[in-house]
GROMACS .gro file of N, CA and C in nm:
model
  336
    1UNK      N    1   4.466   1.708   3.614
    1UNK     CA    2   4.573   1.658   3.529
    1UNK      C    3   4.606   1.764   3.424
    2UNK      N    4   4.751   1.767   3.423
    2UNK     CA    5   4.804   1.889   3.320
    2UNK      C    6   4.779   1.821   3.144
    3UNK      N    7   4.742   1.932   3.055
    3UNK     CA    8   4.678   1.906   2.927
    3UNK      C    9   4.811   1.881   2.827
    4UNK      N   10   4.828   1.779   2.809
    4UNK     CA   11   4.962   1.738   2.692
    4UNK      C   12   4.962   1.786   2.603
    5UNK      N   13   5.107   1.876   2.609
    5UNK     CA   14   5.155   1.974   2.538
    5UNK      C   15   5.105   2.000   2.375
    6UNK      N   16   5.083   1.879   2.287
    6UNK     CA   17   5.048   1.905   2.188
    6UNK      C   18   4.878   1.952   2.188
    7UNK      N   19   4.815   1.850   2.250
    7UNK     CA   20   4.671   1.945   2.285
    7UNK      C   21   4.682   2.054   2.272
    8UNK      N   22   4.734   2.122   2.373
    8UNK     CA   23   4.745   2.218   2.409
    8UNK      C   24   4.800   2.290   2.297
    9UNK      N   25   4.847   2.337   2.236
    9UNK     CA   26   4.910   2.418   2.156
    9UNK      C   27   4.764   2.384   1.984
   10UNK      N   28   4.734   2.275   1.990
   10UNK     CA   29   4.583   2.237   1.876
   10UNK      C   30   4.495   2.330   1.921
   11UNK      N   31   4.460   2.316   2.061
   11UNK     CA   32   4.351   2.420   2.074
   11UNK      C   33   4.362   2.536   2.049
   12UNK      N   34   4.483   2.559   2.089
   12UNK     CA   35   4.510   2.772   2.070
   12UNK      C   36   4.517   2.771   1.894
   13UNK      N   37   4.535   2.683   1.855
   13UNK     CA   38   4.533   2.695   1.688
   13UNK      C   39   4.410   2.714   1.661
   14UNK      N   40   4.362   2.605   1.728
   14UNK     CA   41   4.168   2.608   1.671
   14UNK      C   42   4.130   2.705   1.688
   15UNK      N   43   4.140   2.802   1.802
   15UNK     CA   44   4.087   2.917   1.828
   15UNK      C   45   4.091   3.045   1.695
   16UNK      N   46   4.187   3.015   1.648
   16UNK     CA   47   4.249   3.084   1.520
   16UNK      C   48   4.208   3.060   1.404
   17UNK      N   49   4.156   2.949   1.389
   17UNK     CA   50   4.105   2.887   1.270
   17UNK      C   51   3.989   2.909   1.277
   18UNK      N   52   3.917   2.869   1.346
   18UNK     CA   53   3.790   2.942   1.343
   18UNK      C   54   3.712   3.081   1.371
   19UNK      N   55   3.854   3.138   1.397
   19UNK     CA   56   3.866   3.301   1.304
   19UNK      C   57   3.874   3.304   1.193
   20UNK      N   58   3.931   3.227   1.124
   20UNK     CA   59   3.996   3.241   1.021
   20UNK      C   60   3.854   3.161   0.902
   21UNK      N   61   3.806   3.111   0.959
   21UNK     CA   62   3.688   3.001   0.896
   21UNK      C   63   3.536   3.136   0.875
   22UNK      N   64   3.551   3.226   1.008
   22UNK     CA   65   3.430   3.341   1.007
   22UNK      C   66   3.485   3.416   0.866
   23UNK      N   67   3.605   3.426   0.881
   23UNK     CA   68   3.665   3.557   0.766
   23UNK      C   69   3.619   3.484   0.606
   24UNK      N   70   3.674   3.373   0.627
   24UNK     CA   71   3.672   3.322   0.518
   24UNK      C   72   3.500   3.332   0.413
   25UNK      N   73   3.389   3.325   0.489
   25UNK     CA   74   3.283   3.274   0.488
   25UNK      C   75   3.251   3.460   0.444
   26UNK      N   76   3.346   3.552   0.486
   26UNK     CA   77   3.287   3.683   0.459
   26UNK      C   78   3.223   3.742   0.586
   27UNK      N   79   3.225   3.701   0.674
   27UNK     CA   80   3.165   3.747   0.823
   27UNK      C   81   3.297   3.860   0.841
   28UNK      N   82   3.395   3.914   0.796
   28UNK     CA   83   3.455   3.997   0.858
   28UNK      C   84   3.428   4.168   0.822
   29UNK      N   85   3.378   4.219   0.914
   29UNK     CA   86   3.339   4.389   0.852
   29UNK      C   87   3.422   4.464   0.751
   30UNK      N   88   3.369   4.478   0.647
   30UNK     CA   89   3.433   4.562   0.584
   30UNK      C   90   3.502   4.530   0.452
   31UNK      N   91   3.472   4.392   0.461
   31UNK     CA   92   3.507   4.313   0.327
   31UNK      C   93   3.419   4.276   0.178
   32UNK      N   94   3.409   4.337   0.107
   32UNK     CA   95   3.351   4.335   0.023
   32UNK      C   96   3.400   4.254  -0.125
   33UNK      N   97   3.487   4.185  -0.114
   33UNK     CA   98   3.558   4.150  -0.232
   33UNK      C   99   3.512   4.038  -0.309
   34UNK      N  100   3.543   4.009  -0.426
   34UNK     CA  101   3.492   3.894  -0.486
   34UNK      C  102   3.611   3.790  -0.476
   35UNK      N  103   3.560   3.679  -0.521
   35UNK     CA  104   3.638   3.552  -0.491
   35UNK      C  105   3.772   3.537  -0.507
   36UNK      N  106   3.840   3.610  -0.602
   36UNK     CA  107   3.937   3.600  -0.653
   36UNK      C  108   4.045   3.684  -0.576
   37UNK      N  109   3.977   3.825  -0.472
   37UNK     CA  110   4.036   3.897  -0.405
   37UNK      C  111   4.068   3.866  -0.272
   38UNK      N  112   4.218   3.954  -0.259
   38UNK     CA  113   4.280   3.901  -0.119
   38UNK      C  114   4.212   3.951   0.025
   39UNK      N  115   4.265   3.834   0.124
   39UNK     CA  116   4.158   3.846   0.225
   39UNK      C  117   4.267   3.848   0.329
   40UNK      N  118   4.265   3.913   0.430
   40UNK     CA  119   4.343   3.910   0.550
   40UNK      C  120   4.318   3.856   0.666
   41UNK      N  121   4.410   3.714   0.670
   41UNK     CA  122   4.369   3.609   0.778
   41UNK      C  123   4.448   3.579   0.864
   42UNK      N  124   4.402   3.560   0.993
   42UNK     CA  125   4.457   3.522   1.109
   42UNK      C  126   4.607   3.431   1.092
   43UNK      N  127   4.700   3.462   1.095
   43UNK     CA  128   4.840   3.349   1.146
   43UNK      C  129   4.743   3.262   1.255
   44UNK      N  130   4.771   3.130   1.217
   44UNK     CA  131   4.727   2.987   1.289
   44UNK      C  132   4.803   2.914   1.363
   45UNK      N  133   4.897   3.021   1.410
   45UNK     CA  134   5.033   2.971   1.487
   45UNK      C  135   4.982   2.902   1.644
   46UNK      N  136   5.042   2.840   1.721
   46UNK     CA  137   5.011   2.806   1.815
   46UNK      C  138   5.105   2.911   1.937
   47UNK      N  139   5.125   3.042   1.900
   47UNK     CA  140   5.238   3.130   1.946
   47UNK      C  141   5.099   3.251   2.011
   48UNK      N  142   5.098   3.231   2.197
   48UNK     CA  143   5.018   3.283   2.245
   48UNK      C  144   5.007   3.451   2.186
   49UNK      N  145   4.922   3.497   2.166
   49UNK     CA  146   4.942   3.646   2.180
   49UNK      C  147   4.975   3.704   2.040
   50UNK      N  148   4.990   3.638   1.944
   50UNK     CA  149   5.003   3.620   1.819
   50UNK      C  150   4.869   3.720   1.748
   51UNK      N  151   4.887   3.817   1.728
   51UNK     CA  152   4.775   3.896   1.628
   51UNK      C  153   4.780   3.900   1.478
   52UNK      N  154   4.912   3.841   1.415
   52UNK     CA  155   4.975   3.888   1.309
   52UNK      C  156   4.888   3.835   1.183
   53UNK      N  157   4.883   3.939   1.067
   53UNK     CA  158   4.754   3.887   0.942
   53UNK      C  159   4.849   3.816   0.803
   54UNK      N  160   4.807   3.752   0.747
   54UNK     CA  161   4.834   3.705   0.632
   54UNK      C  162   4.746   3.722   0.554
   55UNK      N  163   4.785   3.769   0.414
   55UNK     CA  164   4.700   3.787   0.281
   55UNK      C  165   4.709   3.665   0.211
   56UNK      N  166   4.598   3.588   0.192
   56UNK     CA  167   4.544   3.468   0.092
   56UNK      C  168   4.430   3.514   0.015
   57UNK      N  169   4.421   3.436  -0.108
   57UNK     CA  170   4.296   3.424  -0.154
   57UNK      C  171   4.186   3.326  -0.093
   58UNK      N  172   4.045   3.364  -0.117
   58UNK     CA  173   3.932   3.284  -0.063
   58UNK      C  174   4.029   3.092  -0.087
   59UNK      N  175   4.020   3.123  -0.217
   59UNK     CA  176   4.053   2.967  -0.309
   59UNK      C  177   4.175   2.905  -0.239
   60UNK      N  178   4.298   3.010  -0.217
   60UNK     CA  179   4.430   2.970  -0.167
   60UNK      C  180   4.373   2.849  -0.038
   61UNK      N  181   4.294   2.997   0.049
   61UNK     CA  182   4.236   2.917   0.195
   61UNK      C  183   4.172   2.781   0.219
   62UNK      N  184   4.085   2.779   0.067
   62UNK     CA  185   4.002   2.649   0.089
   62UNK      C  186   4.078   2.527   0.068
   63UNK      N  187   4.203   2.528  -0.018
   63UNK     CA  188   4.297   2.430  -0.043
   63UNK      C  189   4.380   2.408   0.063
   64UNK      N  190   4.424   2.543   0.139
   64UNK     CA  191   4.524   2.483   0.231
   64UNK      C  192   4.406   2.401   0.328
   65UNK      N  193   4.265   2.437   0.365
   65UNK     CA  194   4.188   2.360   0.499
   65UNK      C  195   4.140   2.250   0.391
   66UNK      N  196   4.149   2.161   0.263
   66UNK     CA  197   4.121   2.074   0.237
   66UNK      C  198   4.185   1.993   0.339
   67UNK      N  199   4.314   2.009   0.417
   67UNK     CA  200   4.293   1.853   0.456
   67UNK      C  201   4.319   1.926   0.671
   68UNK      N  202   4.232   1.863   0.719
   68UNK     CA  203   4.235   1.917   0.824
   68UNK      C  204   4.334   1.951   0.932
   69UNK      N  205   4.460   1.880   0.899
   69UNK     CA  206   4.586   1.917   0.948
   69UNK      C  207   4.650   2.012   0.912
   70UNK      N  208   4.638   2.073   0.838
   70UNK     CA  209   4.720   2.177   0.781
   70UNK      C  210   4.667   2.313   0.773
   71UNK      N  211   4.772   2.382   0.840
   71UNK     CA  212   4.785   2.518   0.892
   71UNK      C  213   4.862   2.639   0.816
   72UNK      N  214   4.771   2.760   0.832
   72UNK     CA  215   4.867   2.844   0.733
   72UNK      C  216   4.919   2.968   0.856
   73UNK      N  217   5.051   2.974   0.867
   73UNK     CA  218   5.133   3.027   0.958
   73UNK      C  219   5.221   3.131   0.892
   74UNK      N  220   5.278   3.231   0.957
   74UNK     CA  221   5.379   3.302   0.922
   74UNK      C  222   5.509   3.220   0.900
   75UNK      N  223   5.579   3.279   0.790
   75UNK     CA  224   5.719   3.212   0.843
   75UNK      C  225   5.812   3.273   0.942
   76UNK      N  226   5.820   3.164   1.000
   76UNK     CA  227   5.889   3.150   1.172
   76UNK      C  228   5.801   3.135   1.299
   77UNK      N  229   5.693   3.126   1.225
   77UNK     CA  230   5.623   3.088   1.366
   77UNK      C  231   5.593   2.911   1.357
   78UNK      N  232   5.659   2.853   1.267
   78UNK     CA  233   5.637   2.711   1.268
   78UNK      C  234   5.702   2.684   1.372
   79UNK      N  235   5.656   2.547   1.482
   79UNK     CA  236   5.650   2.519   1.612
   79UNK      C  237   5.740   2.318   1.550
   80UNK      N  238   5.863   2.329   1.512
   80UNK     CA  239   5.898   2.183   1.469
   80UNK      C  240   5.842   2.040   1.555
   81UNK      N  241   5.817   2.084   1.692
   81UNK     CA  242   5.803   2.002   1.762
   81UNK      C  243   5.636   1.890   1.706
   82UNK      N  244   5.562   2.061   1.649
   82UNK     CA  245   5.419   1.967   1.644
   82UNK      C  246   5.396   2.022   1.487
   83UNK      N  247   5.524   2.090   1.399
   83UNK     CA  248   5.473   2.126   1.296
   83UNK      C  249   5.575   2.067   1.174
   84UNK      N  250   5.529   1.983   1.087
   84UNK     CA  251   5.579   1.935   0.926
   84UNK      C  252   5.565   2.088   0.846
   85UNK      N  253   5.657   2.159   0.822
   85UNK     CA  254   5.640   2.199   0.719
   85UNK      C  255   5.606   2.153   0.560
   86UNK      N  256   5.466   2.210   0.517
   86UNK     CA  257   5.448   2.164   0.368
   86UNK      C  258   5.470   2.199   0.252
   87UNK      N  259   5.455   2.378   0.243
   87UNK     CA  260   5.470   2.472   0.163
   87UNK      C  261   5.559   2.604   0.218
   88UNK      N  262   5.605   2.651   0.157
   88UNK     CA  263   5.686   2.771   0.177
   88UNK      C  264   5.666   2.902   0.049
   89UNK      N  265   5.566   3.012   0.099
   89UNK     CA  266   5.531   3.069  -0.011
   89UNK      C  267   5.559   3.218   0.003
   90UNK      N  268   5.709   3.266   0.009
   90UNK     CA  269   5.755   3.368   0.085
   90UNK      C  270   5.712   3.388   0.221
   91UNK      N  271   5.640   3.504   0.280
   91UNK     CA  272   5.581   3.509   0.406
   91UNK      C  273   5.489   3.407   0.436
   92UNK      N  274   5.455   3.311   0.376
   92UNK     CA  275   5.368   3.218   0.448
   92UNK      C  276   5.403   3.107   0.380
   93UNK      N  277   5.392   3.016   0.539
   93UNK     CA  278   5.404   2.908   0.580
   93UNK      C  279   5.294   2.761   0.538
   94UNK      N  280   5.253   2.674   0.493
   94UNK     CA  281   5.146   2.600   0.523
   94UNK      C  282   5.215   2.485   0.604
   95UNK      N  283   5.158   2.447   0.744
   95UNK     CA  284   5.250   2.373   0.786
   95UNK      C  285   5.128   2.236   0.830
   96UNK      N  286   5.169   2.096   0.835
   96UNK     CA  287   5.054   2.012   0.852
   96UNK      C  288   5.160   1.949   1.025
   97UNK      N  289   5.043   1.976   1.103
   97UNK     CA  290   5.040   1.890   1.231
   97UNK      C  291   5.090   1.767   1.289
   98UNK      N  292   5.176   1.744   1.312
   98UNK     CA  293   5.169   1.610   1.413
   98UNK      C  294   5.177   1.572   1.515
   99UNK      N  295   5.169   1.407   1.497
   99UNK     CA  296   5.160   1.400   1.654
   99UNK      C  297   5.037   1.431   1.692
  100UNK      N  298   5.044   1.451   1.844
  100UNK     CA  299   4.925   1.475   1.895
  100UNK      C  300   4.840   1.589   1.822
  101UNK      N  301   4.893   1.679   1.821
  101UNK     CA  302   4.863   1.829   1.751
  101UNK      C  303   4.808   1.747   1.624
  102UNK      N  304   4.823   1.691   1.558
  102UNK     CA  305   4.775   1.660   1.404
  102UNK      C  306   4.598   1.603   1.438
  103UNK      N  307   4.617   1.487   1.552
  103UNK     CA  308   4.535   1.429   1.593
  103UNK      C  309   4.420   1.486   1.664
  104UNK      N  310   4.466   1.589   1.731
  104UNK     CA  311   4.386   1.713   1.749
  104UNK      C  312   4.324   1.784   1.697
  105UNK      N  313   4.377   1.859   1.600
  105UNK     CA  314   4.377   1.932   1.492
  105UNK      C  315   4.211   1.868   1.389
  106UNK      N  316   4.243   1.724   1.386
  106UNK     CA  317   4.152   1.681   1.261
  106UNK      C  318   4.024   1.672   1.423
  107UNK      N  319   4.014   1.626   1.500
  107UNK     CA  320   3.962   1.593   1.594
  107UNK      C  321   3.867   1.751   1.559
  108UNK      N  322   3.898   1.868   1.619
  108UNK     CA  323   3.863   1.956   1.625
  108UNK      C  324   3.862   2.047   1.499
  109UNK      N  325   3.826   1.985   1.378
  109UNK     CA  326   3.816   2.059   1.259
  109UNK      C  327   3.670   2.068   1.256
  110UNK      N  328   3.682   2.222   1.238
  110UNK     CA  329   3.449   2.278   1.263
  110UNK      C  330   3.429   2.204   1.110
  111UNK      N  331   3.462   2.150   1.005
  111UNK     CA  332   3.401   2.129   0.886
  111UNK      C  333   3.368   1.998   0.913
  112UNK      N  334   3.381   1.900   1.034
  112UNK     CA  335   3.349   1.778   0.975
  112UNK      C  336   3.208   1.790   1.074
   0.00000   0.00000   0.00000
């Protein structure tokens, strides 16, 4: 049976996020910065093939993953079908999930 479309597009996010969850934690080589300094993190887009980095702070990051739907994306890679835009902060996006994708999303959040 074929995997419904919003699934599908949660998981390739998750995959990203929990890139983005190693970086955060300081697992990425070469990073030495203190809390307050910017960190270069994975776009959480559901857009295959997608390498592209965004600069946040540690703090920025932990607020946007306070709530497990919500994704920090480039702008234009928001996907309307499975994505609410929440924030708009020049080049980046915070966008929260729905639908299946939302349901997914919290389903497959590594913090709970």
């Amino acid at each position: 049976m074929q995997e419904e479309p919003g699934r599908r597009l949660a998981a390739n996010e998750d995959v990203f996020r929990k890139v983005n969850e190693g970086i955060e934690r300081g697992q990425w080589p070469g990073w030495a910065g203190g809390a307050g300094a910017p960190i270069a993190f994975r776009c959480e887009c559901a857009r295959l093939g997608c390498n592209m980095l965004l600069t946040l702070t540690r703090a920025d990051y932990e607020r946007i993953r306070s709530d497990p739907r919500h994704f920090v994306v480039l702008a234009g890679h928001e996907l309307p079908a499975v994505d609410r835009v929440v924030e708009r902060r020049g080049e980046i996006v915070i966008v929260e999930k729905i639908g299946e994708a939302g349901e997914e999303a919290a389903e497959r959040d590594p913090r709970d």
